[in-house]
Amino acid sequence: MERRAGVWQAVELEFTAERETQRPYAELELTVTIESPSGRLAQVPGFWKEGRRWGARFAPSEAGTWRWGTSSADPGLDGRAGTVEAAPYEGDNPLFRHGFLGVHPSGRAFAHADGTPFFWLGDTVWSVTAHGEREEWARYLSVRREQGFNVAQIGALPQWDASGAPRREPFERDADGGYDLDKPNPAYFDMLDGIVAAAAEAGIVPALVPIWFNYAPGTNLNWDLEVPRPFVFDEASAARYARFLAARYAAYGPVWLVSGDTDFARPETMPVYDAAARAIVAASPYPPLLTVHMVGGMATPDVANEKPWLSFHMYQSGHSRKSAANARRQGAVARSLAPVRPVLNGEPCYENIRIGDDGGRTSDRAYVRTVEWVSVLSGGNAGLTFGNHGLWPWHREETAYAFSLYGEPMPWETALRSEGGADAARLKTFIAALPWWALEPTELAAAEPAPAELAASATRDGEVLAAYAASPCRLTATLLEGGEYEGVWFDPATGRTAQATVSREGADVVVEPYAWDGDGALALRRREGKV
C-alpha cells in the first residue's frame, strides 16, 4: 500500500479489525512502526474509530520514502505494511513549511523544527469542541488567520461554564445514566478531528486541554460555585484517554495544556495529570510541548515544575483589577525557576468580562490591552493569549447564559471581530520586529509623569529596549554607555507609528513622549556601528 503526502502534513492509515469486541478502546491495541528515509524509527499508536474501524496518523518530517508496519493482537490489524512518499511542502502554511514547534535555543521562546522563531499569539476557544459547528469553526479560523493569530486553545472535553448545553458528549452512557469511560463517542471525537485538522490547515497550532479541572480529583474544592463534575478520571483511565488523544492528534503538531484552571492543592490531583502527560509523551512520535494551565494568580507549583515533561510555563493572570500586577509577579516567579523555560500569560483578563473585584465593571479593550503588554514586557515574552467573554464559551445570541457572575457574553461571532482581538494582533506585529526571545525585564530609570502602568524589557547586551506606558511620558533608560540610539513610538490601539525624539543625558538615554492620548509602546535600538 503506497500513499503520498507533503512534509509535516498528517497522513491517515485505515485498518479493519477482524474481531468485534465490546470495548475495543480499552481491550485492544494497535502499534504502527514508522521508518523515515534517513533510517529513524518511531512508533505510533493506532486509535479506535468506530465498530471494527481503526486508524493511525503521522506527519512525515522529511521528504522521501517512509515505511510502516503494524503489530496487534487482532489478526486484521496485525502484519500490515506499506509506504508513504513524502514531498517537500511548497505553500505558505508555517506549520508545514517550517515544522512543528519546540523550544527556541534561548530557552525563553518557541521555534519551529527548522529553527524559525515562533511568537505565540493564542486565542481561548475552550468550548468549541462540544458547542461549535464545523461551518462556524471555518469562519472563525478564516478571521484569526487573517489577523495573524497562530494558536487556538481548545478544551478536548465539554466546558462546564460554556454557553448552553453541550451539543455532543465525549463518552457513551451506561445503563445507570453515567458515563462509561471505556466507550468514547465516535461522533464527538470525529468533530474534534475536524477542529484540529482545520486549525492545522489554517496554520494555527491546536493547543489542547485533555482534562479540565472538574474531570480530575480534588480540584478547586474551595470554590463557592457549584461546579458540575460529570465524571472524574483516575490514573489508569486518564492515561488511556490521553494516549487516545495523542494517537489521534500528534500528527497535527499540537501543544498540550495538560490541565485547565487547576489549583493542584491536594495530593490526589497531580498523579492523574502526570499519568496523562506521560501517556502523551510516550504516544507522540515527535517531542511534544506540554504545560499546565492553572487557576488565576497562581505561579507554577513545585509539583509541576519538577516534572520532566513540563516544557514551558503558562500562567493565568486572571479577570480582576490585579491582572497586571499578577502578570508581573507570575512572570518573575516563572523566570526564577530552573531549568530555564519559555514563559507566557495564557489567560490575561478577558475582554468584556465582569471584573469581580471592581464593583461589577466590565473589562474594556484598553484595560485588557494594558494587561497584555505588561505581561509580555514583564517576563512573559514567549507569547500571549487573548480572550473574549463570548468566544471562549462559544455563546450564541439566542442562548441564555447561566453564569451571571461573569456578565453577559457577546455572541461568539461579534466577539471574534472585537477590537480587542485586533489589539492583540497589533502587539504581535510590534514584538515580532524585535529579538523577543532575548528580551529580559528591566527597570527604567525614570518616567515623567508616571503612568498608571509601565513595563520594559531589554536585551542583555543593551542593543534593544522595548517599553510600554499606559499614558504619554518622558522615559529615561540606562543602556550602553556612549551608545547612540534611535526609537519608534507605536500606538497599541491603532498601529500607527511616530519617530521618537531620543537624546543623551550623561549615562542615560532619554526619549520624549508620544503625541497621542492613551497608551504607547517604544522600540529603541542602538544605531548600527554607533557606540
XYZ file of C-alpha atoms in Angstrom:
531
model
C 0.000 0.000 0.000
C 1.584 3.317 -1.120
C 0.380 6.779 -0.108
C 1.557 10.297 -0.991
C 1.754 13.288 1.335
C 3.512 16.579 1.938
C 6.167 17.027 4.610
C 4.660 17.865 8.049
C 1.139 17.082 6.808
C -0.899 14.384 8.531
C -1.223 11.009 6.836
C -4.010 8.699 7.965
C -3.770 4.932 7.606
C -7.010 2.966 7.920
C -7.478 -0.581 9.185
C -10.279 -3.024 9.959
C -10.122 -5.363 12.958
C -11.092 -8.989 12.373
C -12.885 -9.385 15.679
C -15.753 -7.365 17.128
C -15.093 -6.508 20.794
C -17.272 -4.853 23.419
C -14.679 -2.262 24.447
C -12.038 -2.015 21.682
C -10.801 1.325 23.078
C -9.835 -0.396 26.346
C -9.270 -4.006 25.286
C -7.281 -3.805 22.045
C -4.145 -2.006 20.873
C -2.594 -1.261 17.503
C 1.001 -0.103 17.082
C 2.465 1.229 13.828
C 6.243 1.348 13.451
C 7.387 4.026 11.003
C 10.831 4.365 9.434
C 11.982 7.669 7.966
C 14.017 7.971 4.751
C 17.100 8.619 6.902
C 16.505 5.431 8.901
C 14.991 6.803 12.117
C 12.384 4.565 13.743
C 9.352 5.638 15.743
C 6.183 4.013 16.980
C 2.720 5.474 16.550
C -0.263 4.061 18.472
C -3.361 3.401 16.448
C -6.766 4.536 17.667
C -10.237 3.063 17.603
C -12.655 4.945 15.360
C -15.961 3.051 15.352
C -17.105 -0.572 15.123
C -14.163 -2.549 13.754
C -12.566 0.530 12.139
C -9.155 1.736 13.334
C -6.793 4.479 12.238
C -3.219 5.662 12.690
C -1.770 9.061 11.832
C 1.699 10.516 11.446
C 3.249 13.526 9.720
C 6.409 12.898 7.659
C 9.144 15.234 8.901
C 11.411 14.794 5.874
C 10.962 14.184 2.165
C 11.391 10.709 0.744
C 10.026 7.203 1.243
C 8.582 6.376 4.649
C 7.937 2.729 5.512
C 5.425 1.474 8.048
C 4.285 -1.819 9.533
C 1.686 -2.796 12.138
C 1.512 -5.067 15.150
C -1.588 -6.029 17.132
C -3.207 -8.967 18.892
C -6.021 -8.754 16.327
C -5.217 -10.632 13.068
C -6.966 -7.994 10.980
C -4.765 -5.235 12.373
C -1.522 -7.171 12.589
C 1.128 -7.545 9.900
C 0.008 -4.732 7.612
C 2.737 -2.776 5.807
C 3.179 -0.041 3.239
C 4.996 3.123 2.227
C 4.294 6.848 2.116
C 6.055 9.091 -0.390
C 6.587 12.497 1.231
C 7.261 15.508 -0.984
C 8.620 18.914 0.114
C 5.898 21.396 1.010
C 5.742 24.455 -1.264
C 2.888 26.501 0.220
C 2.744 29.300 2.804
C 1.410 27.400 5.837
C 4.094 27.961 8.513
C 3.404 24.628 10.255
C 4.026 22.691 7.048
C 6.776 24.985 5.775
C 8.825 25.166 8.987
C 7.659 22.147 11.001
C 6.109 21.576 14.401
C 7.000 23.592 17.495
C 9.773 23.109 20.016
C 11.745 25.322 22.383
C 13.968 28.057 20.929
C 17.729 27.749 21.646
C 17.437 30.698 24.046
C 15.176 28.598 26.268
C 12.775 31.545 26.553
C 10.704 31.213 23.383
C 9.362 28.744 20.855
C 10.680 27.809 17.427
C 9.649 25.625 14.522
C 11.567 22.430 13.744
C 13.765 24.307 11.242
C 14.692 26.940 13.836
C 12.297 29.681 12.727
C 11.256 31.650 15.850
C 7.568 31.482 16.806
C 5.798 34.155 18.879
C 2.699 32.587 20.421
C -0.462 34.611 19.737
C -3.258 32.464 21.080
C -6.994 32.710 21.499
C -9.190 30.950 24.078
C -11.922 28.881 22.436
C -12.236 26.343 25.240
C -15.845 25.384 24.431
C -15.850 24.900 20.664
C -15.492 21.097 20.716
C -18.833 20.425 22.389
C -20.652 23.618 21.383
C -19.404 24.712 17.964
C -20.249 23.570 14.447
C -17.885 22.898 11.560
C -19.036 25.803 9.410
C -18.698 28.166 12.391
C -15.178 26.902 13.021
C -14.240 27.551 9.390
C -15.395 31.181 9.712
C -13.515 31.559 12.991
C -10.259 30.257 11.502
C -10.547 32.497 8.454
C -10.696 35.639 10.597
C -7.986 34.650 13.069
C -5.591 33.521 10.358
C -6.005 36.847 8.566
C -5.256 38.688 11.821
C -2.073 36.715 12.473
C -3.213 34.532 15.375
C -1.282 31.254 15.381
C -2.608 29.251 18.373
C -6.135 28.176 19.372
C -6.560 26.950 22.979
C -9.231 24.236 22.871
C -10.802 22.069 25.548
C -10.995 18.438 24.485
C -13.965 17.824 26.826
C -17.168 19.858 27.364
C -16.536 23.104 29.234
C -18.538 23.278 32.470
C -19.284 27.030 32.200
C -19.846 27.234 28.451
C -22.937 28.847 26.950
C -25.849 26.411 26.869
C -25.879 22.629 26.984
C -23.265 20.620 25.060
C -24.331 19.646 21.555
C -22.411 16.356 21.827
C -20.940 14.175 24.584
C -17.489 12.545 24.694
C -18.419 9.145 26.153
C -21.357 6.788 25.896
C -23.778 6.469 28.812
C -24.110 3.272 30.812
C -27.361 1.676 31.998
C -27.463 3.941 35.062
C -27.040 7.126 33.020
C -23.419 7.665 33.975
C -20.513 7.940 31.546
C -18.623 4.806 30.501
C -15.025 5.986 30.190
C -14.178 2.859 28.197
C -16.584 3.859 25.413
C -15.698 7.078 23.596
C -18.436 8.561 21.440
C -17.186 8.312 17.817
C -19.231 11.330 16.664
C -17.723 13.533 19.387
C -14.131 12.750 18.505
C -14.879 12.938 14.803
C -15.898 16.544 15.484
C -12.676 17.172 17.388
C -10.765 15.581 14.488
C -12.262 18.177 12.170
C -11.483 21.056 14.536
C -7.843 20.051 14.974
C -7.229 19.246 11.298
C -8.822 22.511 10.117
C -6.742 24.542 12.576
C -3.519 22.951 11.320
C -4.591 23.515 7.710
C -5.054 27.204 8.576
C -1.556 27.390 10.087
C -2.966 27.680 13.614
C -1.474 25.404 16.265
C -4.107 23.493 18.251
C -3.325 23.789 21.982
C -5.430 21.042 23.538
C -6.559 20.716 27.156
C -7.156 16.985 27.765
C -8.553 17.282 31.317
C -10.174 20.460 32.685
C -10.120 20.644 36.466
C -13.657 19.324 37.001
C -12.667 15.993 35.417
C -9.760 15.497 37.868
C -9.922 14.559 41.570
C -9.548 17.032 44.432
C -9.575 20.264 42.407
C -10.823 23.737 43.400
C -12.807 22.387 46.332
C -12.771 25.853 47.939
C -14.823 27.489 45.178
C -18.193 28.972 46.115
C -19.672 27.941 42.776
C -21.454 24.631 42.317
C -19.256 23.035 39.653
C -20.649 20.014 37.759
C -18.315 17.015 37.801
C -19.930 14.564 35.359
C -17.065 12.095 35.684
C -13.597 12.038 37.226
C -10.567 10.253 35.773
C -8.277 8.071 37.819
C -4.672 7.446 36.748
C -5.437 4.437 34.548
C -8.395 5.985 32.720
C -6.541 9.308 32.320
C -3.547 7.563 30.752
C -5.739 5.526 28.384
C -7.707 8.608 27.320
C -4.574 10.755 26.865
C -2.943 8.048 24.729
C -6.096 8.008 22.604
C -5.887 11.790 22.127
C -2.187 11.718 21.266
C -2.763 8.892 18.783
C -5.434 10.982 17.028
C -3.794 14.414 17.146
C 0.017 14.238 17.438
C 0.218 14.258 13.622
C -1.183 17.813 13.617
C 1.589 19.320 15.773
C -0.470 20.221 18.852
C 0.678 21.757 22.106
C -0.772 20.112 25.225
C -2.143 22.156 28.135
C -2.457 19.106 30.354
C -4.704 20.775 32.943
C -7.297 23.545 32.884
C -7.937 26.037 35.720
C -6.367 23.550 38.138
C -5.185 24.514 41.633
C -3.013 21.450 42.453
C -3.905 21.945 46.131
C -4.447 18.290 47.022
C -2.117 15.301 46.634
C -4.546 13.210 44.585
C -4.638 15.706 41.695
C -1.164 15.652 40.142
C -0.879 11.844 39.763
C -3.833 11.896 37.364
C -2.364 14.735 35.290
C 1.073 13.147 35.432
C -0.349 9.872 34.086
C -1.990 11.767 31.227
C 1.145 13.767 30.418
C 3.403 10.720 30.411
C 0.960 8.893 28.122
C 1.010 11.822 25.678
C 4.809 11.887 25.618
C 5.012 8.120 25.099
C 2.450 8.180 22.269
C 3.930 11.136 20.353
C 6.429 10.384 17.572
C 7.660 13.989 17.805
C 8.871 15.628 21.056
C 5.677 17.349 22.274
C 5.342 20.638 24.149
C 3.380 20.307 27.397
C 2.438 22.642 30.226
C -0.233 23.108 32.892
C -2.988 25.728 32.864
C -3.673 26.861 36.432
C -6.189 28.960 38.317
C -5.889 32.728 38.103
C -2.995 34.294 40.002
C -1.150 31.017 40.571
C 2.509 30.510 39.688
C 3.855 27.140 38.564
C 3.899 24.936 41.685
C 6.863 22.742 42.567
C 4.764 19.644 41.916
C 4.549 20.702 38.237
C 7.950 22.356 37.822
C 9.716 19.140 38.817
C 8.086 17.140 36.011
C 10.439 16.345 33.112
C 7.535 16.683 30.671
C 6.899 20.355 31.554
C 8.140 22.294 28.508
C 7.109 25.868 29.357
C 5.361 27.991 31.963
C 1.841 29.201 31.229
C 0.249 31.354 33.899
C -3.217 32.945 34.113
C -3.176 36.492 35.461
C -6.945 36.344 35.925
C -10.008 38.521 35.490
C -9.601 41.205 38.144
C -8.087 44.609 38.842
C -4.950 42.727 39.898
C -4.384 41.155 36.488
C -1.409 43.353 35.508
C 0.174 43.066 38.976
C -0.363 39.305 38.872
C 1.324 39.140 35.483
C 4.427 40.892 36.824
C 4.629 38.589 39.829
C 3.832 35.371 37.975
C 6.268 36.179 35.187
C 9.046 36.886 37.697
C 8.406 33.639 39.574
C 8.375 31.584 36.365
C 11.651 33.110 35.189
C 13.258 32.349 38.550
C 12.572 28.615 38.271
C 15.071 26.056 36.995
C 15.507 24.830 34.377
C 15.041 27.808 32.044
C 11.763 27.531 30.124
C 9.597 29.826 27.970
C 7.024 31.907 29.863
C 3.706 33.345 28.695
C 0.380 34.602 30.018
C -2.095 32.019 28.733
C -5.163 33.795 30.108
C -4.987 37.538 30.785
C -8.179 39.323 31.709
C -10.807 38.580 29.068
C -12.330 41.410 27.110
C -15.988 42.100 28.049
C -15.963 40.029 31.260
C -17.269 41.271 34.601
C -14.383 42.132 36.905
C -15.437 40.681 40.240
C -13.326 42.932 42.495
C -14.219 46.194 40.747
C -17.895 46.700 41.545
C -19.049 44.610 38.614
C -17.351 46.763 35.963
C -16.927 45.040 32.590
C -13.400 44.928 31.224
C -12.836 47.054 28.144
C -10.237 46.727 25.423
C -7.974 49.400 26.950
C -7.661 47.520 30.249
C -7.170 44.176 28.516
C -4.559 45.692 26.232
C -2.600 47.066 29.186
C -2.535 43.656 30.866
C -1.318 42.057 27.635
C 1.553 44.496 27.097
C 2.609 44.344 30.736
C 2.606 40.542 30.531
C 4.905 40.376 27.510
C 7.325 43.037 28.750
C 7.447 41.756 32.359
C 8.839 38.330 31.624
C 6.185 36.542 29.567
C 7.976 37.203 26.290
C 7.322 33.794 24.666
C 3.858 34.931 23.656
C 0.381 35.891 24.721
C -3.174 34.574 24.644
C -6.199 36.796 24.045
C -9.685 36.026 25.323
C -13.147 37.475 24.863
C -16.184 36.695 27.024
C -18.247 35.392 24.155
C -15.663 33.417 22.228
C -14.415 31.145 24.999
C -17.954 29.938 25.985
C -18.981 29.897 22.281
C -22.066 31.972 23.019
C -24.957 32.391 20.608
C -27.356 35.315 20.881
C -30.400 33.078 21.229
C -28.877 31.119 24.145
C -29.472 32.122 27.770
C -26.157 32.291 29.612
C -26.334 30.711 33.057
C -23.257 32.199 34.754
C -24.232 35.762 35.642
C -21.082 36.079 37.763
C -19.128 36.666 34.538
C -21.620 39.099 32.986
C -23.460 38.738 29.693
C -21.236 37.388 26.894
C -21.132 38.699 23.356
C -22.312 36.383 20.580
C -19.209 34.487 19.523
C -19.117 35.938 16.020
C -19.388 39.510 17.320
C -16.629 38.737 19.810
C -14.475 37.346 17.006
C -14.430 40.762 15.340
C -13.916 42.811 18.501
C -11.219 45.449 18.611
C -9.584 43.593 21.493
C -8.554 40.798 19.161
C -7.125 43.318 16.721
C -5.186 44.940 19.607
C -3.580 41.604 20.465
C -2.624 41.113 16.828
C -1.002 44.563 16.801
C 1.084 43.599 19.827
C 2.410 40.624 17.869
C 3.247 42.897 14.919
C 5.281 45.143 17.222
C 7.133 42.427 19.107
C 7.847 40.261 16.038
C 10.069 43.026 14.658
C 12.351 42.648 17.692
C 14.505 39.777 19.016
C 11.767 38.993 21.543
C 13.369 35.695 22.588
C 16.292 37.673 24.043
C 14.272 40.302 25.935
C 14.576 40.357 29.727
C 12.567 42.532 32.145
C 14.358 45.723 33.112
C 13.697 48.794 35.240
C 13.600 52.203 33.600
C 15.475 54.989 35.365
C 12.517 57.360 35.212
C 9.111 58.006 33.634
C 7.612 61.512 33.929
C 4.758 61.975 34.508
C 4.441 58.466 35.951
C 1.871 56.383 34.043
C -0.550 54.028 35.790
C 1.275 51.077 34.195
C 4.821 50.897 32.881
C 6.819 47.874 31.728
C 10.091 47.415 29.883
C 12.404 44.690 28.647
C 15.832 44.851 27.031
C 18.379 42.539 25.528
C 21.245 41.707 27.845
C 23.756 43.476 25.577
C 21.722 46.709 25.690
C 21.221 46.801 21.935
C 17.397 46.784 22.075
C 14.821 48.035 24.567
C 11.037 47.725 24.375
C 8.770 49.657 26.718
C 5.057 50.178 27.312
C 3.384 53.128 29.026
C -0.314 53.478 29.774
C -0.126 57.242 29.095
C 2.339 59.663 27.477
C 5.537 60.162 29.469
C 9.208 61.045 29.114
C 11.270 57.872 29.542
C 14.812 57.614 30.830
C 16.812 54.403 30.436
C 20.347 53.419 31.330
C 21.779 51.446 28.406
C 25.149 51.169 26.639
C 27.404 53.983 27.831
C 28.059 56.297 24.901
C 25.811 54.327 22.558
C 23.605 56.225 20.131
C 20.009 55.086 19.898
C 17.011 55.631 17.662
C 13.439 54.816 18.535
C 9.913 54.476 17.220
C 6.711 55.012 19.182
C 3.876 52.591 18.374
C 0.177 53.109 19.107
C -1.184 49.814 20.512
C -4.773 50.880 19.738
C -4.287 51.729 16.048
C -0.866 50.510 14.905
C 0.290 53.997 13.846
C 3.936 54.868 14.459
C 5.970 58.009 15.031
C 9.696 58.607 15.156
C 10.787 59.092 18.743
C 12.944 62.022 19.829
C 15.969 60.449 21.531
C 18.827 62.220 23.295
C 21.654 61.583 25.742
C 21.870 62.943 29.276
C 25.136 61.626 30.653
C 24.877 57.860 31.032
C 21.148 57.872 30.301
C 19.115 57.685 27.110
C 16.071 59.979 27.188
C 13.010 59.552 24.992
C 10.419 62.326 24.685
C 6.683 61.449 24.944
C 4.495 60.431 22.023
C 1.841 62.858 20.805
C -1.426 60.897 21.118
C -3.660 60.188 24.095
C -3.802 56.731 25.669
C -1.098 54.087 25.749
C 2.072 53.749 23.718
C 4.913 51.313 23.099
C 8.520 52.133 22.339
C 11.065 50.183 20.300
C 14.552 51.557 20.962
C 17.639 50.270 19.095
C 21.304 51.153 19.096
C 22.296 52.715 15.805
C 24.386 50.440 13.643
C 28.072 50.939 14.383
C 27.417 53.749 16.880
C 28.882 53.079 20.344
